[in-house]
PDB file of C-alpha atoms in Angstrom:
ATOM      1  CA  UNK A  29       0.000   0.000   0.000  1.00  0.00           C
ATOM      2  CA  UNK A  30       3.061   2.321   0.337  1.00  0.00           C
ATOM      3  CA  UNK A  31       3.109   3.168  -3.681  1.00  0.00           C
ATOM      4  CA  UNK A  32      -0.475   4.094  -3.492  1.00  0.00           C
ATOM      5  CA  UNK A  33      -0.366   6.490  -0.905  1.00  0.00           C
ATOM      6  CA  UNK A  34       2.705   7.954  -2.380  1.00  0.00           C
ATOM      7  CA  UNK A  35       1.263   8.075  -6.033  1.00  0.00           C
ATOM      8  CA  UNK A  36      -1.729  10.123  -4.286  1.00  0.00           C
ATOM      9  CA  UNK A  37       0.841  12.529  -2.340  1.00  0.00           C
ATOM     10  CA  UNK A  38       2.676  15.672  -3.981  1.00  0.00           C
ATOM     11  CA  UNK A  39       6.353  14.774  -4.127  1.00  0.00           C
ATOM     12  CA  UNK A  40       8.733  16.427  -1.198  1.00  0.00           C
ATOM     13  CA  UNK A  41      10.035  19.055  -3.802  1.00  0.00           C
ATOM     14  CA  UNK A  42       6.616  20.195  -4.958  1.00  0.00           C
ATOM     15  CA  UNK A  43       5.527  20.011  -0.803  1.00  0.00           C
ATOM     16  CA  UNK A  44       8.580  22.468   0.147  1.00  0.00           C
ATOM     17  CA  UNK A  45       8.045  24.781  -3.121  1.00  0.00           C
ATOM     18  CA  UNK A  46       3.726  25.222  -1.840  1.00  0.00           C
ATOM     19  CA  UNK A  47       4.218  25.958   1.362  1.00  0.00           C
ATOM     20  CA  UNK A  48       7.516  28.108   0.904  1.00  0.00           C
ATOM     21  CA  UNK A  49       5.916  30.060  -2.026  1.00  0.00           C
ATOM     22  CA  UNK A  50       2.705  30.238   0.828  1.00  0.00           C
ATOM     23  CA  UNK A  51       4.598  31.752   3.462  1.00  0.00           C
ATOM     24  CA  UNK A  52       6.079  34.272   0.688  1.00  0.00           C
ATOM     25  CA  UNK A  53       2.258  34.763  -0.231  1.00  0.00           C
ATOM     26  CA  UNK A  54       1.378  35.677   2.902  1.00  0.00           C
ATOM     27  CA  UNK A  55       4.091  37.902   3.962  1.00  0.00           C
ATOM     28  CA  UNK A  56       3.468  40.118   0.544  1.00  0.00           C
ATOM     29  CA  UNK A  57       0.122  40.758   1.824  1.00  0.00           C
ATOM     30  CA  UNK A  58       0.621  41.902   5.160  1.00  0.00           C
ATOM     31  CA  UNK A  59       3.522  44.039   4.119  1.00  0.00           C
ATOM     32  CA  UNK A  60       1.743  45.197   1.484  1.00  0.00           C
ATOM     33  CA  UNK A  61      -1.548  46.208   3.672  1.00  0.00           C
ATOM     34  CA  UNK A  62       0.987  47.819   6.314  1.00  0.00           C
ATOM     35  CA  UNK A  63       2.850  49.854   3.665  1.00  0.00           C
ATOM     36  CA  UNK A  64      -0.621  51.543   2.262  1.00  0.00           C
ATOM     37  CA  UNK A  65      -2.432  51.371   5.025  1.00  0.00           C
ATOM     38  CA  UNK A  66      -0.069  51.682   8.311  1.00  0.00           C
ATOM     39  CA  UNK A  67       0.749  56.058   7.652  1.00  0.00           C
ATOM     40  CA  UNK A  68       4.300  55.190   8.186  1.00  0.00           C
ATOM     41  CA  UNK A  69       6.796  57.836   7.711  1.00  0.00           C
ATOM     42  CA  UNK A  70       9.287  57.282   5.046  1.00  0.00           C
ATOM     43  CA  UNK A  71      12.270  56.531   6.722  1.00  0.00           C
ATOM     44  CA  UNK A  72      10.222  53.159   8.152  1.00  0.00           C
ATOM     45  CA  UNK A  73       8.484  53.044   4.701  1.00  0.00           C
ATOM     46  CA  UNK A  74      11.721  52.149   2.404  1.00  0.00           C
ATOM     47  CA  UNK A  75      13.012  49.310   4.586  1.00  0.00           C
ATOM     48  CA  UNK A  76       9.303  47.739   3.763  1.00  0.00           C
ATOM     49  CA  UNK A  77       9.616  48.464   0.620  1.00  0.00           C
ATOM     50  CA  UNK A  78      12.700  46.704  -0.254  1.00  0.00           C
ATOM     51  CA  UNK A  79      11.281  43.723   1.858  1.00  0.00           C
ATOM     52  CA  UNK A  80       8.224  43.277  -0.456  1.00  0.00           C
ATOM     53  CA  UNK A  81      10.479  43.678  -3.093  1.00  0.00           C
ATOM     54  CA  UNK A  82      12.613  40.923  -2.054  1.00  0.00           C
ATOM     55  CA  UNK A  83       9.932  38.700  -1.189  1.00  0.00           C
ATOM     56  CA  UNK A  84       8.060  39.360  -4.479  1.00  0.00           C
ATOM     57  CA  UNK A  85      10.796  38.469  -6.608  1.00  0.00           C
ATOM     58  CA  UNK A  86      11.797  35.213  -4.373  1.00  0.00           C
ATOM     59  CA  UNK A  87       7.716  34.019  -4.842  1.00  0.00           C
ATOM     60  CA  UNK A  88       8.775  34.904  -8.472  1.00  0.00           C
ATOM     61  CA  UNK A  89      11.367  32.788  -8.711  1.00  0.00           C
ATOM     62  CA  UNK A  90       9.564  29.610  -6.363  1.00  0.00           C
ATOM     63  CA  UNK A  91       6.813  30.063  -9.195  1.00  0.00           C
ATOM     64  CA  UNK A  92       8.892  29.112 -11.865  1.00  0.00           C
ATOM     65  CA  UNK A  93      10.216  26.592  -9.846  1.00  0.00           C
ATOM     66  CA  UNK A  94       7.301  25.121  -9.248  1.00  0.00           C
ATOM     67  CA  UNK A  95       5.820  25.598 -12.710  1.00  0.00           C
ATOM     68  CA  UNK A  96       8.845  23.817 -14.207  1.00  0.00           C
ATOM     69  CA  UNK A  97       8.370  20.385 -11.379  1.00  0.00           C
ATOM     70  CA  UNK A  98       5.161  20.359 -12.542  1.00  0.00           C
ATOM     71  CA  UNK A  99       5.674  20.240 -16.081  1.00  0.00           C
ATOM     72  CA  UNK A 100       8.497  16.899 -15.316  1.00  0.00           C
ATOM     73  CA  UNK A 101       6.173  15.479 -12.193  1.00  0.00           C
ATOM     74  CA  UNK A 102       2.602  14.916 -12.774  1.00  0.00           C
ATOM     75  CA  UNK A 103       0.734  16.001  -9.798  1.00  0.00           C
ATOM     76  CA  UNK A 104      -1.393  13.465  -7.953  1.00  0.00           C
ATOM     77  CA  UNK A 105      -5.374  12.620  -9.325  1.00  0.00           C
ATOM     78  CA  UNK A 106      -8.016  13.188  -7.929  1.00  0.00           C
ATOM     79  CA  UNK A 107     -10.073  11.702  -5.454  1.00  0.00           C
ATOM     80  CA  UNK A 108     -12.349   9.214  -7.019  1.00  0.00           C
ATOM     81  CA  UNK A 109     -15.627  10.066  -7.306  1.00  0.00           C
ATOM     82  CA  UNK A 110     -14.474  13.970  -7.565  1.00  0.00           C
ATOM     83  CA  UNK A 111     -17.503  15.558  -9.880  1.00  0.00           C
ATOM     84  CA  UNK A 112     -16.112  16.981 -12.709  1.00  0.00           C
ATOM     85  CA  UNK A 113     -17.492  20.272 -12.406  1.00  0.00           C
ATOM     86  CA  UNK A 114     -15.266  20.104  -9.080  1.00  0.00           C
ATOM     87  CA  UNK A 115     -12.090  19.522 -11.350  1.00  0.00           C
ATOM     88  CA  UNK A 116     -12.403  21.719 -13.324  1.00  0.00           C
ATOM     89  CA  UNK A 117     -13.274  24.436 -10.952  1.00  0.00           C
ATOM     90  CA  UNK A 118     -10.144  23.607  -9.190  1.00  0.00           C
ATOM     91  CA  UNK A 119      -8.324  23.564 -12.499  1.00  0.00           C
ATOM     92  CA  UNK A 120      -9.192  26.738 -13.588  1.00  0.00           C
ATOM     93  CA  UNK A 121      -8.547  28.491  -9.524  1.00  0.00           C
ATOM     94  CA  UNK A 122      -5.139  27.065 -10.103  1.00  0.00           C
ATOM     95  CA  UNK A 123      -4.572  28.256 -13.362  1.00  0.00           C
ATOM     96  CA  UNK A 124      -5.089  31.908 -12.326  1.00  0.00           C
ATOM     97  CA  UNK A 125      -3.245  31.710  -8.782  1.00  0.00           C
ATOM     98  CA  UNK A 126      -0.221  30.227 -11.102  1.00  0.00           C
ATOM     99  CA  UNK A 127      -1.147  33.362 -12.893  1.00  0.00           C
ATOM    100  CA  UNK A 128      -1.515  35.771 -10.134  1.00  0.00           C
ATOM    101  CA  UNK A 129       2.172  34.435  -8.463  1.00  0.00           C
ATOM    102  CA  UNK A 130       3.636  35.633 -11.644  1.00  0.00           C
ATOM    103  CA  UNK A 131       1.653  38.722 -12.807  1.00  0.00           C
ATOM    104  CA  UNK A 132       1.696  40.407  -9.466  1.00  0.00           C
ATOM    105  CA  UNK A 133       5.705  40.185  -9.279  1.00  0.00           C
ATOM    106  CA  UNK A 134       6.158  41.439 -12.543  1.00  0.00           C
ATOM    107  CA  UNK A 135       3.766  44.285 -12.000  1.00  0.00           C
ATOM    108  CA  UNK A 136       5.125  45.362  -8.841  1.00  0.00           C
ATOM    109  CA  UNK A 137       8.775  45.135 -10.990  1.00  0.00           C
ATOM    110  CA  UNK A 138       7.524  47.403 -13.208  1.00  0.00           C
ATOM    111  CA  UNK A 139       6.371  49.526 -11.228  1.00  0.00           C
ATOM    112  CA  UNK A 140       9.536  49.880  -9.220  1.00  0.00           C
ATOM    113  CA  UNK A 141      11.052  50.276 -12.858  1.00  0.00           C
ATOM    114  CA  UNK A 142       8.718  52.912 -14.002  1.00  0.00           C
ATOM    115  CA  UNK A 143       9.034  55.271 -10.895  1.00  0.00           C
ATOM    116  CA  UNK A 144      10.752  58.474 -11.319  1.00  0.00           C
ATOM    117  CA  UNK A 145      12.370  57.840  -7.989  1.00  0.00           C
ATOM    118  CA  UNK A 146      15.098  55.355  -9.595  1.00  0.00           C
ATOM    119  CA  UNK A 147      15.168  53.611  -6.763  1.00  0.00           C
ATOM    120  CA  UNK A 148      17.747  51.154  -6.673  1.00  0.00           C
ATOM    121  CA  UNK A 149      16.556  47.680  -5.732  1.00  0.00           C
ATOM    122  CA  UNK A 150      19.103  45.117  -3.747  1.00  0.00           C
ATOM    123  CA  UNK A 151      17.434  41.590  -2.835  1.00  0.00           C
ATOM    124  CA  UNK A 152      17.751  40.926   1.251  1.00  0.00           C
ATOM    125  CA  UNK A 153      20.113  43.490   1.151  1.00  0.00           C
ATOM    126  CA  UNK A 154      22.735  41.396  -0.391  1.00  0.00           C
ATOM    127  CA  UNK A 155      21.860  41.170  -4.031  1.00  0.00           C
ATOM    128  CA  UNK A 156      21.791  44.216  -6.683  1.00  0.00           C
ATOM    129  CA  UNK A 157      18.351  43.494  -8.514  1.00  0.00           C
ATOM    130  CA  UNK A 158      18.086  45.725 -12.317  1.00  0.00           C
ATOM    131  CA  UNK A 159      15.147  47.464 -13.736  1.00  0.00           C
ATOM    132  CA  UNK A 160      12.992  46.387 -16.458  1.00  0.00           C
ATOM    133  CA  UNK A 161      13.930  48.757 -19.393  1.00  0.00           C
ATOM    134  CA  UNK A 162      10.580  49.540 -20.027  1.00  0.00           C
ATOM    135  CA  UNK A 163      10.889  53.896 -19.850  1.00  0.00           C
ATOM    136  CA  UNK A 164      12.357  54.540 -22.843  1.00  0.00           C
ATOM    137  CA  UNK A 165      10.372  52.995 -24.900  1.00  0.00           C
ATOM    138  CA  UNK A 166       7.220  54.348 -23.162  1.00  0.00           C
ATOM    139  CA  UNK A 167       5.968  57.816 -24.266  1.00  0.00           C
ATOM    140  CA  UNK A 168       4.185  58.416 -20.766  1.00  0.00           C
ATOM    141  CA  UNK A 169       6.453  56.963 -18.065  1.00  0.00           C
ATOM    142  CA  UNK A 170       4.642  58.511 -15.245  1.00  0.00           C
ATOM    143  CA  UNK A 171       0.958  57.426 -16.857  1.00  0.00           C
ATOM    144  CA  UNK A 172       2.104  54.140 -17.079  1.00  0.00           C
ATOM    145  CA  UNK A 173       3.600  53.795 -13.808  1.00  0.00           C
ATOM    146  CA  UNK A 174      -0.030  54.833 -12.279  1.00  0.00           C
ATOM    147  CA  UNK A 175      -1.684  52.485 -14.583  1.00  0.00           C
ATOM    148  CA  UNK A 176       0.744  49.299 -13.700  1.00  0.00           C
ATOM    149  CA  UNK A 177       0.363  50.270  -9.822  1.00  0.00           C
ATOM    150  CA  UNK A 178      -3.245  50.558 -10.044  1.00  0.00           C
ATOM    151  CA  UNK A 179      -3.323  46.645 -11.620  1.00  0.00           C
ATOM    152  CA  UNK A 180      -0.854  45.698  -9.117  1.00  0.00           C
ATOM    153  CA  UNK A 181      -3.062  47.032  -6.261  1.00  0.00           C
ATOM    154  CA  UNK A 182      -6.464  45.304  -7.409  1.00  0.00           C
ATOM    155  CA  UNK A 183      -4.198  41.613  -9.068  1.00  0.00           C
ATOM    156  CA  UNK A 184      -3.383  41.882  -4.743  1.00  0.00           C
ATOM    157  CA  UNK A 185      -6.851  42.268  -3.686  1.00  0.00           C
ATOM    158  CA  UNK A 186      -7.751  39.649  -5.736  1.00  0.00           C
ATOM    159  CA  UNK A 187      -5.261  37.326  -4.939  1.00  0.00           C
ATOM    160  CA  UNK A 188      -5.994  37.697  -1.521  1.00  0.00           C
ATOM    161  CA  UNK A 189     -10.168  37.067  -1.979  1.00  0.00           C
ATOM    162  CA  UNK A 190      -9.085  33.669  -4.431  1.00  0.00           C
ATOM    163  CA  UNK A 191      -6.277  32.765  -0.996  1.00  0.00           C
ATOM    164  CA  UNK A 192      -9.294  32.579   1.165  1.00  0.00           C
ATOM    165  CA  UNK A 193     -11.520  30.112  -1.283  1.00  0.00           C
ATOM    166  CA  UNK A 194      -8.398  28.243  -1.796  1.00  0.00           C
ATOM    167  CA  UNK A 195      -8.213  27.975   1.835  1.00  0.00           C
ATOM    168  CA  UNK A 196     -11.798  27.031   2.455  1.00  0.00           C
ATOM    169  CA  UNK A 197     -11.936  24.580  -0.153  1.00  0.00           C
ATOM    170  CA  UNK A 198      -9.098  22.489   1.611  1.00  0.00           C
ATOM    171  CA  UNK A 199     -10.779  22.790   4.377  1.00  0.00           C
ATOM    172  CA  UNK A 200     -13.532  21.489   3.073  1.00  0.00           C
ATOM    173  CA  UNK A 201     -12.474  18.508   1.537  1.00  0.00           C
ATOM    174  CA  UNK A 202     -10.113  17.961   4.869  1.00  0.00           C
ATOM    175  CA  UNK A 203     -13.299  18.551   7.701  1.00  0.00           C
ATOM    176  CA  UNK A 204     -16.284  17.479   5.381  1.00  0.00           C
ATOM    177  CA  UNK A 205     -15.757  15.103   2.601  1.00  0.00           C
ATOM    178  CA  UNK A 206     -12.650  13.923   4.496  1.00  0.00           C
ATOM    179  CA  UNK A 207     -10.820  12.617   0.990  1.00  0.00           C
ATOM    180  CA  UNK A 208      -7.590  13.388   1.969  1.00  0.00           C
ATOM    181  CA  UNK A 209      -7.002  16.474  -0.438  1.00  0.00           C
ATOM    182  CA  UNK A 210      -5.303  18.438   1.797  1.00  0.00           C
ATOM    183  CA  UNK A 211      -3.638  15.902   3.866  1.00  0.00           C
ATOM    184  CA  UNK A 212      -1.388  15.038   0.073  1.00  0.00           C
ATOM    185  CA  UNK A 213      -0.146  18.565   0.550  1.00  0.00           C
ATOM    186  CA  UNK A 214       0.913  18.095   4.123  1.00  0.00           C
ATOM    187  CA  UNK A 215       4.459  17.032   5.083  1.00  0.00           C
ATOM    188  CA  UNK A 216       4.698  13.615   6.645  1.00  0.00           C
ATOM    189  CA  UNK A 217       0.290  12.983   6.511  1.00  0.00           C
ATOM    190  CA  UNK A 218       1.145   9.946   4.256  1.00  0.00           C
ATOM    191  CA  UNK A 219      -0.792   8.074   6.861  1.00  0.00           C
ATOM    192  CA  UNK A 220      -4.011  10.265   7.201  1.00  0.00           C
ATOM    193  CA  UNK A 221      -5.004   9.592   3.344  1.00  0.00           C
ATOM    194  CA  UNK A 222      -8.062   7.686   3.060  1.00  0.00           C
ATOM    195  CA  UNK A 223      -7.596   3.937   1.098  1.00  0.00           C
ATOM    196  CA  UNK A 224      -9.878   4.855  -1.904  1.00  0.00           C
ATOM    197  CA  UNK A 225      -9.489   4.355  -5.268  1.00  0.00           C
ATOM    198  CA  UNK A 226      -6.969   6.186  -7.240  1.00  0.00           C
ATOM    199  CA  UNK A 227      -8.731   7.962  -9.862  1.00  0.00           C
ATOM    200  CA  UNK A 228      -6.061   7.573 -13.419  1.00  0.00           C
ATOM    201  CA  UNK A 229      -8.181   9.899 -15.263  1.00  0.00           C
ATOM    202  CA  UNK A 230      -6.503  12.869 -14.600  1.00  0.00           C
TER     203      UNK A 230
END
């Protein structure tokens, strides 16, 4: 019974890239409410900034990470019985949070790359991180710096609102239909997976 439980778990790698790129998640949005929302003066301001920027480009970088595991490691199938409008739905949520943990990065890049501040990005402190050359070949820097934050800002908002029905729906399948959904995502929970049928179909 040990292959079937592991053919229904995410792999180690794929396990350390969620939760990592999770934690990352996370930390964008709280920074990111405390920087527009806190009224912190400036000089407490830039340290936050360069923070988020670190962080957003790290969640960048687990993305394609995880992006490129997934395309060599097929992820584990459903649970049997699953009804397809259920798949898909969860297909398509994943497709845009893929989406979201790519688009919100770059956005916020260009938006550090757009600002008339040219201020200079260095990852953790450590690591000198360039701009996207996108001003000269923009005729209206400045509009399209407002534009690109203004997408950032709502791509956050909304990335936060799909978090919390990603969030639910594991809890859902974990507390209600008990299928073991969430448990395949947890380190070391090889155990708590139901003994159901593997579904092959996916």
């Amino acid at each position: 019974m040990a292959w079937v439980a592991s053919a229904r778990r995410y792999s180690a790698v794929a396990i350390l890239l969620h939760w990592a790129s999770a934690l990352g998640v996370l930390a964008l949005i709280g920074m990111g409410l405390t920087m527009a929302h806190a009224g912190l003066a400036p000089m407490r301001l830039f340290p936050l900034y360069q923070w988020h920027k670190s962080v957003g480009i790290t969640v960048l970088v687990l993305t394609g990470l995880r992006l490129a595991w997934r395309l060599f490691h097929r992820p584990p199938p459903h649970p049997a019985g699953m009804p397809a409008r259920e798949r898909r739905a969860a297909g398509a949520a994943h497709a845009i949070l893929y989406g979201l943990l790519i688009g919100l990065p770059l956005t916020g890049w260009a938006v550090v790359s757009l600002s008339p501040f040219n201020i200079p990005t260095v990852l953790y402190g450590l690591v000198p991180w360039p701009h996207l050359p996108l001003a000269p070949l923009l005729t209206d820097p400045a509009g399209a710096e407002g534009a690109v934050k203004l997408l950032h800002a709502y791509g956050a908002w909304f990335l936060t609102a799909l978090l919390v029905l990603h969030v639910a729906a594991a809890l859902r399948h974990h507390l209600i239909l008990r299928d073991g959904v969430l448990a395949r995502m947890l380190p070391g929970r090889a155990a708590a997976l139901p003994p159901e049928t593997l579904d092959s179909t996916r």
